[in-house]
GROMACS .gro file of C-alpha atoms in nm:
model
   66
    1TYR     CA    1  26.227   9.339   2.885
    2SER     CA    2  26.561   9.304   2.894
    3SER     CA    3  26.638   9.014   3.089
    4GLY     CA    4  26.786   8.806   2.785
    5GLU     CA    5  26.670   8.512   2.951
    6ALA     CA    6  26.319   8.317   2.701
    7ILE     CA    7  26.221   8.186   3.046
    8THR     CA    8  26.175   8.513   3.248
    9GLU     CA    9  26.015   8.699   2.926
   10PHE     CA   10  25.756   8.451   2.939
   11ASN     CA   11  25.735   8.419   3.290
   12THR     CA   12  25.634   8.820   3.207
   13LEU     CA   13  25.434   8.779   2.968
   14VAL     CA   14  25.231   8.564   3.137
   15ASP     CA   15  25.192   8.715   3.430
   16SER     CA   16  25.097   9.027   3.280
   17ILE     CA   17  24.863   8.875   3.070
   18MET     CA   18  24.696   8.689   3.263
   19GLU     CA   19  24.690   8.885   3.533
   20PHE     CA   20  24.353   8.924   3.795
   21ARG     CA   21  24.185   9.186   3.991
   22LYS     CA   22  23.899   9.017   4.245
   23SER     CA   23  23.662   9.332   4.236
   24ARG     CA   24  23.544   9.178   4.568
   25CYS     CA   25  23.589   8.923   4.862
   26ASP     CA   26  23.249   8.771   5.034
   27CYS     CA   27  23.432   8.481   5.138
   28ASP     CA   28  23.327   8.405   5.515
   29SER     CA   29  23.492   8.163   5.754
   30HIS     CA   30  23.291   7.844   5.571
   31SER     CA   31  23.273   7.901   5.233
   32ARG     CA   32  23.533   8.069   4.965
   33CYS     CA   33  23.343   8.334   4.719
   34THR     CA   34  23.323   8.300   4.366
   35TRP     CA   35  23.609   8.550   4.289
   36CYS     CA   36  23.871   8.398   4.481
   37ILE     CA   37  23.822   8.016   4.334
   38MET     CA   38  23.815   8.255   4.020
   39GLU     CA   39  24.110   8.377   4.125
   40GLN     CA   40  24.305   8.028   4.279
   41GLU     CA   41  24.181   7.844   3.942
   42LEU     CA   42  24.405   8.165   3.735
   43ASN     CA   43  24.686   8.118   3.935
   44TYR     CA   44  24.713   7.747   3.853
   45ARG     CA   45  24.693   7.743   3.566
   46LYS     CA   46  24.875   8.057   3.508
   47GLU     CA   47  25.167   7.880   3.666
   48ALA     CA   48  25.075   7.527   3.468
   49LEU     CA   49  25.122   7.788   3.179
   50LYS     CA   50  25.449   7.884   3.275
   51LYS     CA   51  25.579   7.533   3.354
   52GLY     CA   52  25.465   7.394   3.040
   53ILE     CA   53  25.688   7.666   2.868
   54ALA     CA   54  26.002   7.620   3.059
   55ASP     CA   55  25.959   7.240   3.021
   56PHE     CA   56  25.956   7.394   2.607
   57ILE     CA   57  26.202   7.596   2.576
   58THR     CA   58  26.456   7.382   2.810
   59ALA     CA   59  26.360   7.120   2.556
   60ILE     CA   60  26.419   7.322   2.241
   61GLU     CA   61  26.788   7.501   2.438
   62SER     CA   62  26.917   7.050   2.513
   63SER     CA   63  26.854   6.959   2.137
   64LYS     CA   64  27.045   7.296   2.038
   65THR     CA   65  27.374   7.158   2.192
   66LYS     CA   66  27.343   6.784   2.116
   0.00000   0.00000   0.00000
């Protein structure tokens, strides 16, 4: 990690730790498979975590400038 930005560093860390690889996909035109449902849920949680971290870092940085 060499960007220097804390948010970028944490986003990279979250992405690497919470990486999800489906073993197979059994979706059809009427239903979604368990793997795709799990992937969507994990992606939602990953993005929510990244937003929470970004908000926290922003709050810390703004409190330092006051």
